Coordinates of C-alpha atoms in Angstrom, one line a residue:
M1 CA 117.8 -160.1 114.6
K2 CA 115.9 -158.9 111.4
L3 CA 115.9 -155.1 111.0
T4 CA 112.5 -153.2 110.1
M5 CA 111.5 -149.7 109.9
P6 CA 109.2 -148.8 112.8
R7 CA 106.1 -146.7 112.4
Y8 CA 107.5 -143.6 113.7
D9 CA 104.4 -141.5 112.5
Q10 CA 102.7 -143.4 115.4
A11 CA 105.2 -142.4 117.9
A12 CA 105.3 -139.4 120.4
V13 CA 108.3 -138.3 122.4
L14 CA 108.7 -135.6 124.9
V15 CA 112.6 -134.4 125.3
V16 CA 113.5 -132.4 128.5
G17 CA 117.1 -131.1 128.8
D18 CA 119.8 -128.5 127.9
V19 CA 118.9 -126.8 124.8
M20 CA 121.7 -124.9 123.1
L21 CA 122.6 -123.3 119.5
D22 CA 125.4 -124.8 117.4
R23 CA 126.4 -122.0 115.4
Y24 CA 129.1 -122.2 112.6
W25 CA 131.1 -119.6 110.9
H26 CA 132.3 -120.9 107.6
G27 CA 134.9 -119.1 105.3
G28 CA 138.1 -119.5 103.5
T29 CA 141.8 -119.2 104.7
S30 CA 144.5 -117.9 102.4
R31 CA 146.8 -116.2 104.8
I32 CA 148.1 -116.0 108.2
S33 CA 147.5 -112.9 110.4
P34 CA 150.1 -110.2 110.9
E35 CA 149.1 -109.8 114.6
A36 CA 149.7 -113.6 115.4
P37 CA 150.6 -116.9 113.8
V38 CA 147.0 -117.8 113.2
P39 CA 144.9 -118.1 109.8
V40 CA 142.8 -115.3 108.8
V41 CA 139.2 -116.8 108.0
R42 CA 137.1 -114.6 105.7
V43 CA 133.5 -115.7 106.8
D44 CA 130.9 -116.0 104.0
Q45 CA 128.6 -117.9 105.5
I46 CA 126.7 -118.4 109.1
E47 CA 125.0 -121.6 109.8
D48 CA 122.9 -122.3 113.0
R49 CA 121.8 -125.6 114.3
P50 CA 119.7 -126.9 117.1
G51 CA 122.2 -128.7 119.4
G52 CA 122.0 -130.6 122.8
A53 CA 118.5 -131.5 123.6
A54 CA 117.4 -129.5 120.7
N55 CA 119.1 -131.6 118.6
V56 CA 117.6 -134.8 120.1
A57 CA 114.2 -133.4 119.4
L58 CA 115.1 -132.4 115.6
N59 CA 116.3 -136.0 115.1
I60 CA 112.9 -137.5 116.6
A61 CA 111.0 -135.0 114.4
A62 CA 113.2 -135.8 111.5
L63 CA 112.4 -139.6 111.7
G64 CA 108.8 -139.0 111.4
A65 CA 107.6 -139.1 115.1
R66 CA 106.0 -136.2 117.1
A67 CA 108.6 -134.4 119.1
L68 CA 108.0 -132.0 122.1
L69 CA 110.6 -130.2 123.4
V70 CA 110.9 -128.6 127.1
G71 CA 114.1 -126.4 127.9
V72 CA 115.5 -123.4 129.1
T73 CA 116.7 -120.3 127.1
G74 CA 117.8 -116.7 127.1
N75 CA 115.2 -114.1 125.9
D76 CA 117.4 -113.4 122.8
E77 CA 118.2 -113.6 119.2
A78 CA 119.8 -117.1 119.4
A79 CA 116.6 -118.5 121.4
E80 CA 114.5 -117.0 118.4
S81 CA 116.8 -118.8 116.0
L82 CA 116.3 -121.9 117.9
S83 CA 112.6 -121.8 117.9
D84 CA 112.4 -120.7 114.3
S85 CA 114.3 -123.6 113.1
L86 CA 112.9 -126.3 115.5
N87 CA 109.2 -125.2 114.7
G88 CA 110.1 -125.1 111.1
A89 CA 111.2 -129.0 111.4
G90 CA 107.7 -129.9 113.3
V91 CA 109.1 -129.7 116.9
E92 CA 106.8 -128.4 119.4
T93 CA 108.9 -126.0 121.6
H94 CA 107.9 -125.1 125.2
F95 CA 110.9 -122.9 126.4
Q96 CA 111.2 -121.3 129.8
R97 CA 112.8 -118.0 128.5
L98 CA 115.0 -116.0 131.0
D99 CA 115.4 -112.4 130.7
D100 CA 118.8 -112.0 132.6
Q101 CA 120.9 -115.0 131.2
P102 CA 121.9 -115.9 127.5
T103 CA 121.0 -119.0 125.4
I104 CA 123.8 -121.4 125.3
V105 CA 125.6 -120.8 122.1
K106 CA 128.6 -122.9 120.9
L107 CA 130.4 -121.1 118.0
R108 CA 132.6 -122.9 115.7
V109 CA 135.0 -121.3 113.2
M110 CA 135.0 -123.6 109.9
S111 CA 137.3 -123.6 107.1
R112 CA 137.8 -126.3 104.3
H113 CA 135.6 -128.5 106.6
Q114 CA 138.1 -128.4 109.5
Q115 CA 137.2 -126.8 112.9
L116 CA 139.8 -124.0 113.7
L117 CA 138.2 -122.8 116.8
R118 CA 135.4 -123.2 119.4
M119 CA 133.9 -120.4 121.5
D120 CA 131.2 -121.3 124.1
F121 CA 128.7 -118.5 125.4
E122 CA 126.9 -119.8 128.3
E123 CA 126.2 -119.5 132.1
P124 CA 124.7 -122.1 134.4
F125 CA 120.8 -121.5 134.4
N126 CA 118.8 -120.5 137.6
T127 CA 115.9 -122.6 136.3
D128 CA 112.6 -122.6 138.0
T129 CA 112.4 -126.3 138.5
V130 CA 108.8 -126.3 139.9
A131 CA 107.7 -124.5 136.7
L132 CA 109.5 -126.7 134.4
A133 CA 108.4 -130.0 136.3
R134 CA 104.7 -128.5 135.9
E135 CA 105.0 -128.0 132.2
V136 CA 106.5 -131.2 131.8
D137 CA 103.4 -132.8 133.7
T138 CA 100.9 -131.2 131.5
L139 CA 102.7 -132.7 128.4
L140 CA 102.9 -136.2 129.4
D141 CA 99.4 -137.2 128.1
G142 CA 99.7 -139.2 124.7
I143 CA 103.7 -139.4 125.2
K144 CA 105.2 -143.0 124.9
V145 CA 108.6 -141.9 125.9
L146 CA 110.3 -139.3 128.0
V147 CA 114.0 -138.3 127.4
L148 CA 116.2 -136.3 129.6
S149 CA 118.9 -135.1 127.6
D150 CA 121.3 -133.6 130.5
Y151 CA 124.4 -131.7 129.4
G152 CA 125.0 -130.3 132.9
K153 CA 124.1 -127.0 132.0
G154 CA 121.3 -126.4 134.5
A155 CA 118.0 -127.0 132.9
L156 CA 117.6 -130.6 134.5
Q157 CA 117.9 -130.3 138.2
N158 CA 114.9 -132.4 139.2
H159 CA 115.5 -135.7 137.6
Q160 CA 113.6 -137.6 140.1
V161 CA 110.5 -135.7 140.0
L162 CA 110.5 -136.1 136.1
I163 CA 111.3 -139.6 136.4
Q164 CA 108.5 -140.5 138.6
A165 CA 105.9 -138.5 137.0
A166 CA 106.7 -140.4 133.9
R167 CA 106.7 -143.8 135.4
N168 CA 103.5 -143.2 137.3
K169 CA 101.9 -142.9 133.9
G170 CA 103.6 -145.9 132.3
I171 CA 105.9 -143.7 130.1
A172 CA 109.4 -145.0 129.7
V173 CA 112.2 -142.9 130.6
L174 CA 115.4 -142.6 128.7
A175 CA 118.4 -140.4 129.9
D176 CA 121.6 -139.3 128.3
P177 CA 123.9 -139.0 131.8
K178 CA 126.4 -136.6 132.4
G179 CA 128.6 -135.7 135.6
K180 CA 129.8 -138.0 138.4
D181 CA 126.4 -139.0 140.0
F182 CA 124.2 -141.3 138.2
S183 CA 122.1 -141.7 141.3
I184 CA 119.9 -138.9 140.0
Y185 CA 118.8 -141.2 137.2
R186 CA 117.6 -143.9 139.5
G187 CA 114.7 -145.7 138.1
A188 CA 114.9 -144.6 134.5
S189 CA 114.2 -147.3 131.9
L190 CA 117.4 -146.7 130.2
I191 CA 120.6 -144.7 130.6
T192 CA 122.8 -144.3 127.5
P193 CA 126.7 -143.3 128.8
N194 CA 129.4 -143.2 126.6
L195 CA 132.5 -145.4 127.7
H196 CA 134.1 -142.5 129.3
E197 CA 131.3 -141.4 131.2
F198 CA 130.5 -145.0 132.4
E199 CA 134.2 -145.6 133.6
L200 CA 133.9 -142.4 135.7
I201 CA 131.3 -143.9 137.6
V202 CA 132.4 -147.5 137.9
G203 CA 136.0 -147.3 137.4
G204 CA 138.3 -148.8 134.3
C205 CA 137.2 -151.8 132.4
A206 CA 139.9 -153.9 131.3
D207 CA 137.6 -156.0 129.2
E208 CA 134.1 -156.6 127.9
A209 CA 133.8 -159.2 130.8
E210 CA 134.7 -156.5 133.3
L211 CA 132.3 -153.8 131.4
V212 CA 129.2 -156.4 131.7
S213 CA 130.1 -157.3 135.4
K214 CA 130.2 -153.7 136.6
G215 CA 127.3 -152.7 134.3
A216 CA 125.3 -155.3 136.2
T217 CA 126.1 -153.5 139.5
L218 CA 125.3 -150.2 138.4
M219 CA 121.8 -151.4 137.2
R220 CA 121.1 -153.2 140.4
E221 CA 122.1 -150.0 142.5
L222 CA 120.1 -147.8 140.6
E223 CA 117.4 -149.9 139.7
L224 CA 117.7 -149.5 136.0
G225 CA 115.5 -151.0 133.4
A226 CA 118.6 -151.4 130.9
L227 CA 122.1 -149.7 130.3
L228 CA 123.4 -149.1 127.0
V229 CA 127.0 -148.2 127.0
T230 CA 128.3 -146.5 123.8
R231 CA 132.0 -147.3 122.9
G232 CA 133.3 -145.5 120.0
E233 CA 134.9 -147.5 117.4
H234 CA 134.1 -150.8 119.5
G235 CA 130.2 -150.3 118.9
M236 CA 127.8 -150.4 121.8
T237 CA 126.9 -153.0 124.4
L238 CA 123.4 -153.3 125.9
L239 CA 122.9 -154.9 129.3
R240 CA 119.7 -155.7 130.7
P241 CA 118.9 -157.8 134.0
D242 CA 118.4 -161.4 133.3
H243 CA 119.6 -161.1 129.8
A244 CA 122.7 -162.0 128.2
P245 CA 124.5 -158.8 127.0
L246 CA 124.3 -157.6 123.5
H247 CA 127.5 -156.2 121.7
L248 CA 126.9 -154.3 118.3
P249 CA 129.8 -153.5 116.3
A250 CA 130.5 -149.7 115.2
R251 CA 128.8 -149.2 111.7
A252 CA 130.4 -146.1 110.4
R253 CA 132.4 -146.6 107.1
E254 CA 134.1 -143.5 107.6
V255 CA 134.3 -141.2 110.7
F256 CA 134.1 -137.6 109.8
D257 CA 132.9 -135.7 112.9
V258 CA 131.4 -137.2 116.2
T259 CA 129.5 -134.1 117.0
G260 CA 126.1 -134.9 118.3
A261 CA 126.5 -139.0 117.7
G262 CA 125.1 -139.3 121.4
D263 CA 122.2 -137.4 120.3
T264 CA 121.5 -139.5 117.4
V265 CA 121.6 -142.7 119.5
I266 CA 119.0 -141.6 122.2
S267 CA 116.6 -140.1 119.5
T268 CA 116.8 -143.0 117.3
L269 CA 116.2 -145.3 120.6
A270 CA 113.4 -143.2 121.8
A271 CA 111.4 -142.8 118.6
S272 CA 111.9 -146.6 118.1
I273 CA 110.9 -147.7 121.5
A274 CA 107.8 -145.0 121.2
A275 CA 106.8 -146.9 118.0
G276 CA 106.5 -150.0 119.7
E277 CA 109.8 -151.6 118.8
E278 CA 111.4 -153.8 121.4
L279 CA 114.9 -152.7 122.9
P280 CA 117.2 -155.0 121.0
L281 CA 115.9 -153.9 117.8
A282 CA 115.7 -150.3 118.8
V283 CA 119.5 -150.5 119.7
A284 CA 120.3 -151.8 116.5
L285 CA 118.7 -148.9 114.9
A286 CA 120.2 -146.5 116.6
N287 CA 123.6 -148.2 116.0
L288 CA 122.8 -147.9 112.1
A289 CA 121.7 -144.1 112.7
A290 CA 125.0 -143.5 114.5
G291 CA 127.2 -144.8 111.7
I292 CA 125.4 -142.3 109.3
V293 CA 125.7 -139.3 111.5
V294 CA 129.5 -139.6 112.2
G295 CA 130.1 -139.4 108.2
K296 CA 128.5 -135.9 108.6
L297 CA 130.0 -132.8 109.6
G298 CA 128.6 -131.2 112.6
T299 CA 125.3 -131.8 114.5
A300 CA 123.0 -133.5 112.1
A301 CA 119.6 -134.9 111.9
I302 CA 119.1 -138.3 110.4
S303 CA 116.2 -138.7 108.3
A304 CA 113.7 -141.6 108.0
P305 CA 114.7 -142.1 104.2
E306 CA 118.5 -142.4 105.2
L307 CA 117.9 -144.8 108.1
R308 CA 115.3 -146.8 106.0
R309 CA 118.0 -147.3 103.2
A310 CA 120.5 -148.2 105.9
V311 CA 118.2 -150.8 107.0
Q312 CA 117.6 -152.1 103.4
R313 CA 121.3 -152.3 102.8
E314 CA 121.4 -154.2 105.9
E315 CA 118.8 -156.5 105.2
G316 CA 119.8 -157.2 101.6
S317 CA 116.6 -155.7 100.4
E318 CA 118.1 -152.6 98.7
R319 CA 117.7 -154.4 95.4
G320 CA 116.3 -157.8 94.5
V321 CA 112.8 -159.6 94.9
L322 CA 110.4 -157.9 97.0
S323 CA 106.9 -158.1 98.3
L324 CA 104.4 -155.3 97.0
D325 CA 104.7 -153.8 100.6
Q326 CA 108.6 -153.8 100.7
L327 CA 108.4 -152.4 97.1
L328 CA 106.2 -149.4 98.2
I329 CA 108.6 -148.8 101.0
A330 CA 111.8 -148.7 98.6
I331 CA 110.0 -146.5 96.3
D332 CA 109.3 -144.1 98.8
D333 CA 112.9 -143.9 99.9
A334 CA 114.1 -143.8 96.2
R335 CA 111.7 -140.8 95.7
A336 CA 112.9 -139.0 99.0
H337 CA 116.7 -139.1 97.3
G338 CA 115.3 -137.6 94.2
E339 CA 115.5 -140.9 92.3
K340 CA 113.2 -141.6 89.1
I341 CA 111.3 -144.9 88.9
V342 CA 111.1 -147.0 85.8
F343 CA 108.3 -149.7 85.4
T344 CA 108.4 -152.5 82.9
N345 CA 106.4 -156.0 82.9
G346 CA 106.4 -159.3 81.3
C347 CA 106.3 -162.9 81.6
F348 CA 110.2 -163.3 81.0
D349 CA 109.6 -167.1 81.0
I350 CA 113.1 -167.8 79.4
L351 CA 115.5 -165.0 79.9
H352 CA 117.5 -164.4 76.6
A353 CA 119.7 -161.9 74.9
G354 CA 116.7 -159.6 73.8
H355 CA 115.3 -159.6 77.4
V356 CA 118.9 -158.5 78.9
T357 CA 119.1 -155.6 76.2
Y358 CA 115.9 -154.3 76.7
L359 CA 116.1 -154.5 80.4
E360 CA 119.4 -152.5 80.2
Q361 CA 117.8 -149.8 77.9
A362 CA 114.9 -149.6 80.3
R363 CA 117.2 -149.1 83.3
A364 CA 118.8 -146.0 81.3
Q365 CA 115.4 -144.3 81.4
G366 CA 115.6 -143.5 84.8
D367 CA 117.6 -144.2 88.3
R368 CA 115.7 -147.5 89.6
L369 CA 114.2 -150.3 87.5
I370 CA 111.3 -152.4 88.7
V371 CA 110.3 -155.5 86.7
A372 CA 107.0 -156.8 87.4
I373 CA 106.3 -160.3 86.2
N374 CA 103.1 -162.5 85.6
D375 CA 102.7 -165.2 88.2
D376 CA 102.5 -168.7 86.9
G377 CA 98.8 -168.7 86.7
S378 CA 98.5 -165.4 84.3
V379 CA 101.3 -166.8 82.2
S380 CA 99.2 -169.9 81.6
R381 CA 96.2 -167.9 80.7
L382 CA 98.1 -165.6 78.3
K383 CA 100.4 -168.3 76.9
G384 CA 98.6 -171.3 76.9
P385 CA 99.2 -175.2 78.4
G386 CA 102.4 -175.8 79.0
R387 CA 103.6 -172.4 80.3
P388 CA 105.4 -171.0 82.2
I389 CA 108.7 -173.4 81.5
N390 CA 110.0 -171.8 84.9
A391 CA 108.1 -171.1 87.6
V392 CA 107.6 -167.4 89.1
D393 CA 110.3 -167.8 91.9
R394 CA 113.0 -169.1 89.6
R395 CA 112.1 -166.2 86.9
M396 CA 112.2 -163.8 89.7
A397 CA 115.5 -164.9 90.9
V398 CA 117.3 -164.7 87.4
L399 CA 115.8 -161.4 87.0
A400 CA 117.1 -160.3 90.1
G401 CA 120.6 -161.2 89.3
L402 CA 120.8 -158.7 86.5
G403 CA 122.8 -155.6 87.1
A404 CA 120.2 -153.5 85.3
V405 CA 117.3 -154.7 87.5
D406 CA 116.6 -153.0 91.0
W407 CA 113.4 -154.6 92.2
V408 CA 111.4 -157.7 91.0
V409 CA 107.7 -158.0 92.1
S410 CA 105.2 -160.5 90.9
F411 CA 101.3 -159.7 89.9
G412 CA 98.6 -162.3 89.5
E413 CA 96.1 -160.3 87.2
D414 CA 96.5 -160.6 83.4
T415 CA 97.9 -157.0 83.3
P416 CA 99.8 -155.0 85.7
E417 CA 97.2 -152.1 85.8
R418 CA 96.2 -152.6 89.5
L419 CA 100.2 -152.6 90.5
L420 CA 100.7 -149.5 88.4
K421 CA 98.0 -147.6 90.2
Q422 CA 99.7 -148.5 93.4
V423 CA 103.2 -147.9 92.3
Q424 CA 102.9 -144.9 90.0
P425 CA 106.1 -145.2 88.4
D426 CA 107.7 -142.1 86.6
V427 CA 108.3 -143.8 83.2
L428 CA 106.6 -146.8 82.1
V429 CA 108.7 -148.6 79.5
K430 CA 107.5 -151.4 77.2
G431 CA 109.3 -153.1 74.2
G432 CA 107.7 -153.7 71.0
D433 CA 106.6 -152.0 67.6
Y434 CA 103.4 -150.7 68.5
G435 CA 102.2 -146.9 69.7
I436 CA 102.3 -145.6 73.2
D437 CA 98.3 -145.6 73.2
Q438 CA 98.4 -149.4 72.8
V439 CA 100.9 -149.7 76.0
V440 CA 98.6 -151.4 78.9
G441 CA 98.5 -149.0 81.7
A442 CA 99.5 -146.2 79.7
D443 CA 96.1 -144.2 80.5
I444 CA 97.0 -144.8 84.0
V445 CA 100.5 -143.2 84.1
Q446 CA 99.6 -140.6 81.8
A447 CA 96.8 -139.4 84.0
Y448 CA 99.1 -138.5 87.1
G449 CA 101.9 -137.0 84.9
G450 CA 104.0 -139.8 84.2
E451 CA 105.8 -140.8 80.9
V452 CA 105.2 -143.9 78.8
R453 CA 108.0 -144.8 76.4
V454 CA 108.4 -147.8 73.9
L455 CA 111.6 -149.3 73.0
G456 CA 112.6 -151.5 70.4
L457 CA 113.2 -155.2 70.5
V458 CA 116.2 -157.2 69.7
E459 CA 115.5 -158.9 66.4
N460 CA 115.5 -162.8 66.4
S461 CA 115.1 -163.0 69.9
S462 CA 111.9 -164.7 71.2
T463 CA 110.8 -167.0 74.2
T464 CA 107.9 -168.6 72.2
A465 CA 110.4 -169.2 69.5
I466 CA 113.0 -170.9 71.7
V467 CA 110.2 -172.9 73.3
E468 CA 109.1 -174.2 69.9
K469 CA 112.5 -174.8 68.7
I470 CA 113.3 -177.0 71.8
R471 CA 109.9 -178.8 71.5
S472 CA 110.7 -179.6 68.0
K473 CA 113.7 -181.4 68.5

């Protein structure tokens, strides 16, 4: 399965569910309380993060998709904090605010990146289900996916009404289920229980074969379009009627905190499906995203650049020979990570010591080095008959193998000016003994505020001289 980044900017997802605020008190500990055998935390930082359904919506927005959120809160300071942070991140919030009940808050006391205590402030909501369903119905136009983010806190009490409203408009419904009754999700396009939640419904599974068998029965009974069981360190399993099961291994390199991992899975799934991706690819992307988030502390949103870099690493396109479209995506990702882009160009027909030294010097001018090389027709026009000695694909492969080179791309014109206008590197580098004003493309780069640098060449190293020497023998 080849992974690609979806066009999340074309996706629109509506999230309905239990909204909560994850609040963190951070501070140092240096002594034990004289009142009880507990550490004393000197709080020096308070941090608020959207949790539950709010975290799902935040993750969807972080991927670049349009995210709408319907939920229930109190009419209090915590609700204001949620609204401010979500709206600031681009989430459209539609809260049913209750004057007589508090917003759900989960307060965690942290010290040295360790959670010492969690305190929950919550009461089951007395939701006006008719008003909430009416609100959802008014927001469904233009939506590609509806997510039911169910934490059993009372915001969702009319699952079937919401599922049917979405299905009547051809909208896929994804549900992150809770509780011991999955019949409330009947007719959903996909549900995403973790293994513990799944086994509470179907009973223990001794092995994957039993998991697949019981999952198939559950899908049949509940008329589900698909079932995704997340299995922690064992990855996840996608089941679909009339399809072979898809088992994906866990992708986390180091598990630091599993808080919010389920939110990341369903948000990536929803955004990917809404962007038009097939379900297996959407699941693979969600698996990658989950591997990223468990390496972070607390609930955290996965950004599009983070996911894109993981995809590039997975597909081996983080470095090497790229098409122009791939290169532009890689550059966007690098810039999102604050990296400086360096560009150089040439024929590089026969790679020699001078080239290697020059490329190492060029790479030192920034964080990522692009080497653009003339294609075969361009080299022939510039160097004359009999050149190039090596075809463009071989020249690109050799350059891509150098540690100093990040990306290699070819161009067909005699100069890289058109490429420079599209790539817009931070630094244009050229080797030689001429002035900056003589570097082809210097005016283009300087016009948008980039730098142009001329580096010296290693003496007695010339491709033309090497070719002439070979021909003279």
